[in-house]
Coordinates of C-alpha atoms and ligand atoms in Angstrom, one line a residue:
M184 CA 109.9 141.8 112.5
F185 CA 107.3 142.2 109.8
V186 CA 108.0 141.5 106.2
D187 CA 105.8 141.5 103.1
P188 CA 105.0 137.9 102.4
R189 CA 103.8 138.4 98.8
N190 CA 105.4 136.2 96.2
T191 CA 107.7 134.5 98.8
S192 CA 106.5 131.1 97.4
R193 CA 107.0 132.2 93.8
Q194 CA 110.3 134.0 94.0
C195 CA 113.6 132.2 93.6
S196 CA 115.8 132.7 96.7
E197 CA 118.9 132.4 94.6
C198 CA 118.4 134.8 91.6
K199 CA 115.1 136.6 92.6
H200 CA 113.3 135.5 89.5
T201 CA 109.6 135.6 90.2
H202 CA 107.0 133.5 88.3
R203 CA 104.1 131.4 89.3
S204 CA 105.4 128.5 87.2
N205 CA 108.5 128.3 89.4
R206 CA 106.3 126.6 92.0
V207 CA 106.0 123.2 90.4
S208 CA 104.1 121.5 93.2
Q209 CA 103.1 122.0 96.8
A210 CA 106.4 120.6 97.9
W211 CA 108.9 121.7 95.2
F212 CA 110.2 124.8 93.7
A213 CA 112.2 124.8 90.4
C214 CA 113.4 128.2 89.1
R215 CA 112.7 128.8 85.4
S216 CA 115.6 131.2 85.3
C217 CA 118.6 129.8 87.1
G218 CA 117.4 126.1 87.3
I219 CA 117.8 125.6 91.0
V220 CA 115.5 122.9 92.5
I221 CA 114.8 123.3 96.2
H222 CA 112.1 122.4 98.7
A223 CA 109.3 125.0 98.4
D224 CA 109.2 125.8 102.1
R225 CA 112.9 126.2 102.3
N226 CA 112.9 128.5 99.3
G227 CA 110.0 130.6 100.8
S228 CA 111.7 130.8 104.2
R229 CA 115.0 131.9 102.7
N230 CA 113.1 134.7 100.9
I231 CA 111.5 135.8 104.1
A232 CA 114.9 135.8 105.8
H233 CA 116.4 137.8 103.0
R234 CA 113.6 140.4 103.3
A235 CA 113.9 140.6 107.1
D236 CA 117.7 141.1 106.6
A237 CA 117.1 143.9 104.1
V238 CA 114.8 145.7 106.6
W239 CA 117.3 145.2 109.3
Q240 CA 120.2 146.6 107.2
R241 CA 118.1 149.7 106.6
G242 CA 117.9 150.1 110.3
K243 CA 114.1 150.3 110.4
V244 CA 111.8 147.8 112.0
N245 CA 108.7 147.7 109.7
C246 CA 106.1 146.5 112.1
P247 CA 102.5 147.7 111.4
S248 CA 101.4 147.2 115.0
V249 CA 104.0 149.8 116.3
A250 CA 103.8 152.1 113.2
R251 CA 100.8 154.0 114.4
Ligands
ZN313 ZN1 116.6 131.3 90.2

């Protein structure tokens, strides 16, 4: 399933707050809104999973290679 990867490394997987300063280092993510501290790759992968789940819930597989 295709999901838009934009901002997955800057968006908080808990509260959806998106800001570049949330990403404090290559390894770590610290949300400026809710205060969660989480490994950056785990945060990003949770965002991708949430987006894929949202696409799945809408019942539409958003894959560019089969769209045309
Ligand atoms: Zn947050």
